[in-house]
């Protein structure tokens, strides 16, 4: 079959790399893709939210299945667009409907969903300009730290963890009265701070059944030792030694299964990946957030650890036959290290030549590209996160060490990466 993959990051390069290994994949198209995905299939210069052009491209290229990488097209309704158009309704879209994507697109929607279905999460209040003074009272009476979240998508910047009440009140005012996050912050979720160790758990669901995929941990802060600003993710590791069988059993019973049952009960159409951002508080899992897609850079450690044919998994998802499949996982540890442009997550330069990509990649390592493009026969930088190296090892530290070593073979001006990914797992 012909497949279209939507997106342009390291996640999509990892997906593209895996899709092309399937005998079921005839032609692979990526919209818009990057210099890395160009080596796996045909990049189409179409923006991820240009549904009209995407559907024209699917019709002319006889695409049978679409895998959606990022959240934006999902939250904007790519699933519904293809389903509701007679010319494209035969095409399978792997990803939730617009309404179900609200699990990621609206924090208030996600919180209400969890409350309705008894899924453990932080206690919260929801406020707009209409009940502003209630919000002020709620914040004043709340223990510290306190968490403020812009309701809508805010490019990963909409969550504020405040250590002081005055800071929380001032941020609350900025969001509701001064449009700090634009429309995304017109509604604010104020919630309890959860302590514990964060982890990401992923499932692939067909709306009825689900497959638990390998779990991962993402390193969000830009600086070593988890310091500095938040980023899209500077590295990831999988599996996690602390996510043992009893803990994962609790995650299934208390979180995953009620979520899938809740989607069904609420008639939310969902055939795709669910990303559970969890806190493990002394062995008790709670949901921090839902994402309606795979994570980046988590995909770069999760997908290489899955031995199954990805196209078979996606087909079974579309046909609601996931109960017929078992996930076959590589038992080794994987560690991904992300190289970013100097200045990221603030301003950074682009169009800088990347060196070393043509050199041999070590056995047990993979190089995925994120913010790259081809220009005058060279691969140049085209984003904050530029390259991802994933390596396997018998321990997390062995895998991370090899990714760091491989990173040393790659270079672009201003390149920076954290050399301490997996540091807490010696
Ligand atoms: P999000 O944008 O929802 O991914 O949140 C960004 C990060 O903020 C999460 O990955 C957590 O590290 C942190 N966070 C969000 N909500 C909470 C919470 N209630 N308690 C503690 N940390 C949180
Ligand atoms: N790495 C976090 C995310 O993909 O949202």
PDB file of C-alpha atoms and ligand atoms in Angstrom, residues 11 71 104 200 202 218-220 231-235 275 289 291 293-299 385, ligand 2:
ATOM      1  CA  UNK A  11       9.724  11.361  15.196  1.00  0.00           C
ATOM      2  CA  UNK A  71      -0.768  17.158  17.127  1.00  0.00           C
ATOM      3  CA  UNK A 104      -4.471  17.090  23.946  1.00  0.00           C
ATOM      4  CA  UNK A 200       5.738   8.514  29.227  1.00  0.00           C
ATOM      5  CA  UNK A 202       2.268   4.860  24.935  1.00  0.00           C
ATOM      6  CA  UNK A 218      12.038  12.320  28.102  1.00  0.00           C
ATOM      7  CA  UNK A 219      14.627  14.926  29.181  1.00  0.00           C
ATOM      8  CA  UNK A 220      12.848  18.256  28.771  1.00  0.00           C
ATOM      9  CA  UNK A 231      12.464  22.312  25.382  1.00  0.00           C
ATOM     10  CA  UNK A 232      10.621  19.908  23.109  1.00  0.00           C
ATOM     11  CA  UNK A 233      12.911  17.195  24.482  1.00  0.00           C
ATOM     12  CA  UNK A 234      16.700  16.834  24.599  1.00  0.00           C
ATOM     13  CA  UNK A 235      16.851  13.054  24.844  1.00  0.00           C
ATOM     14  CA  UNK A 275       0.671   9.235  24.865  1.00  0.00           C
ATOM     15  CA  UNK A 289      -1.374  15.093  30.433  1.00  0.00           C
ATOM     16  CA  UNK A 291      -1.132  13.678  23.947  1.00  0.00           C
ATOM     17  CA  UNK A 293       0.165  11.259  19.088  1.00  0.00           C
ATOM     18  CA  UNK A 294       3.595   9.799  19.767  1.00  0.00           C
ATOM     19  CA  UNK A 295       6.255  11.898  21.508  1.00  0.00           C
ATOM     20  CA  UNK A 296       9.401  13.364  20.078  1.00  0.00           C
ATOM     21  CA  UNK A 297      12.146  12.277  20.971  1.00  0.00           C
ATOM     22  CA  UNK A 298      10.376   9.338  22.698  1.00  0.00           C
ATOM     23  CA  UNK A 299       9.463   7.820  19.312  1.00  0.00           C
ATOM     24  CA  UNK A 385      16.225  20.347  17.278  1.00  0.00           C
TER      25      UNK A 385
HETATM   26  N1  LIG B   2       8.649  14.974  24.143  1.00  0.00           N
HETATM   27  C1  LIG B   2       7.393  15.463  24.535  1.00  0.00           C
HETATM   28  C2  LIG B   2       6.399  15.559  23.489  1.00  0.00           C
HETATM   29  O1  LIG B   2       6.527  15.022  22.414  1.00  0.00           O
HETATM   30  O2  LIG B   2       5.382  16.197  23.729  1.00  0.00           O
END
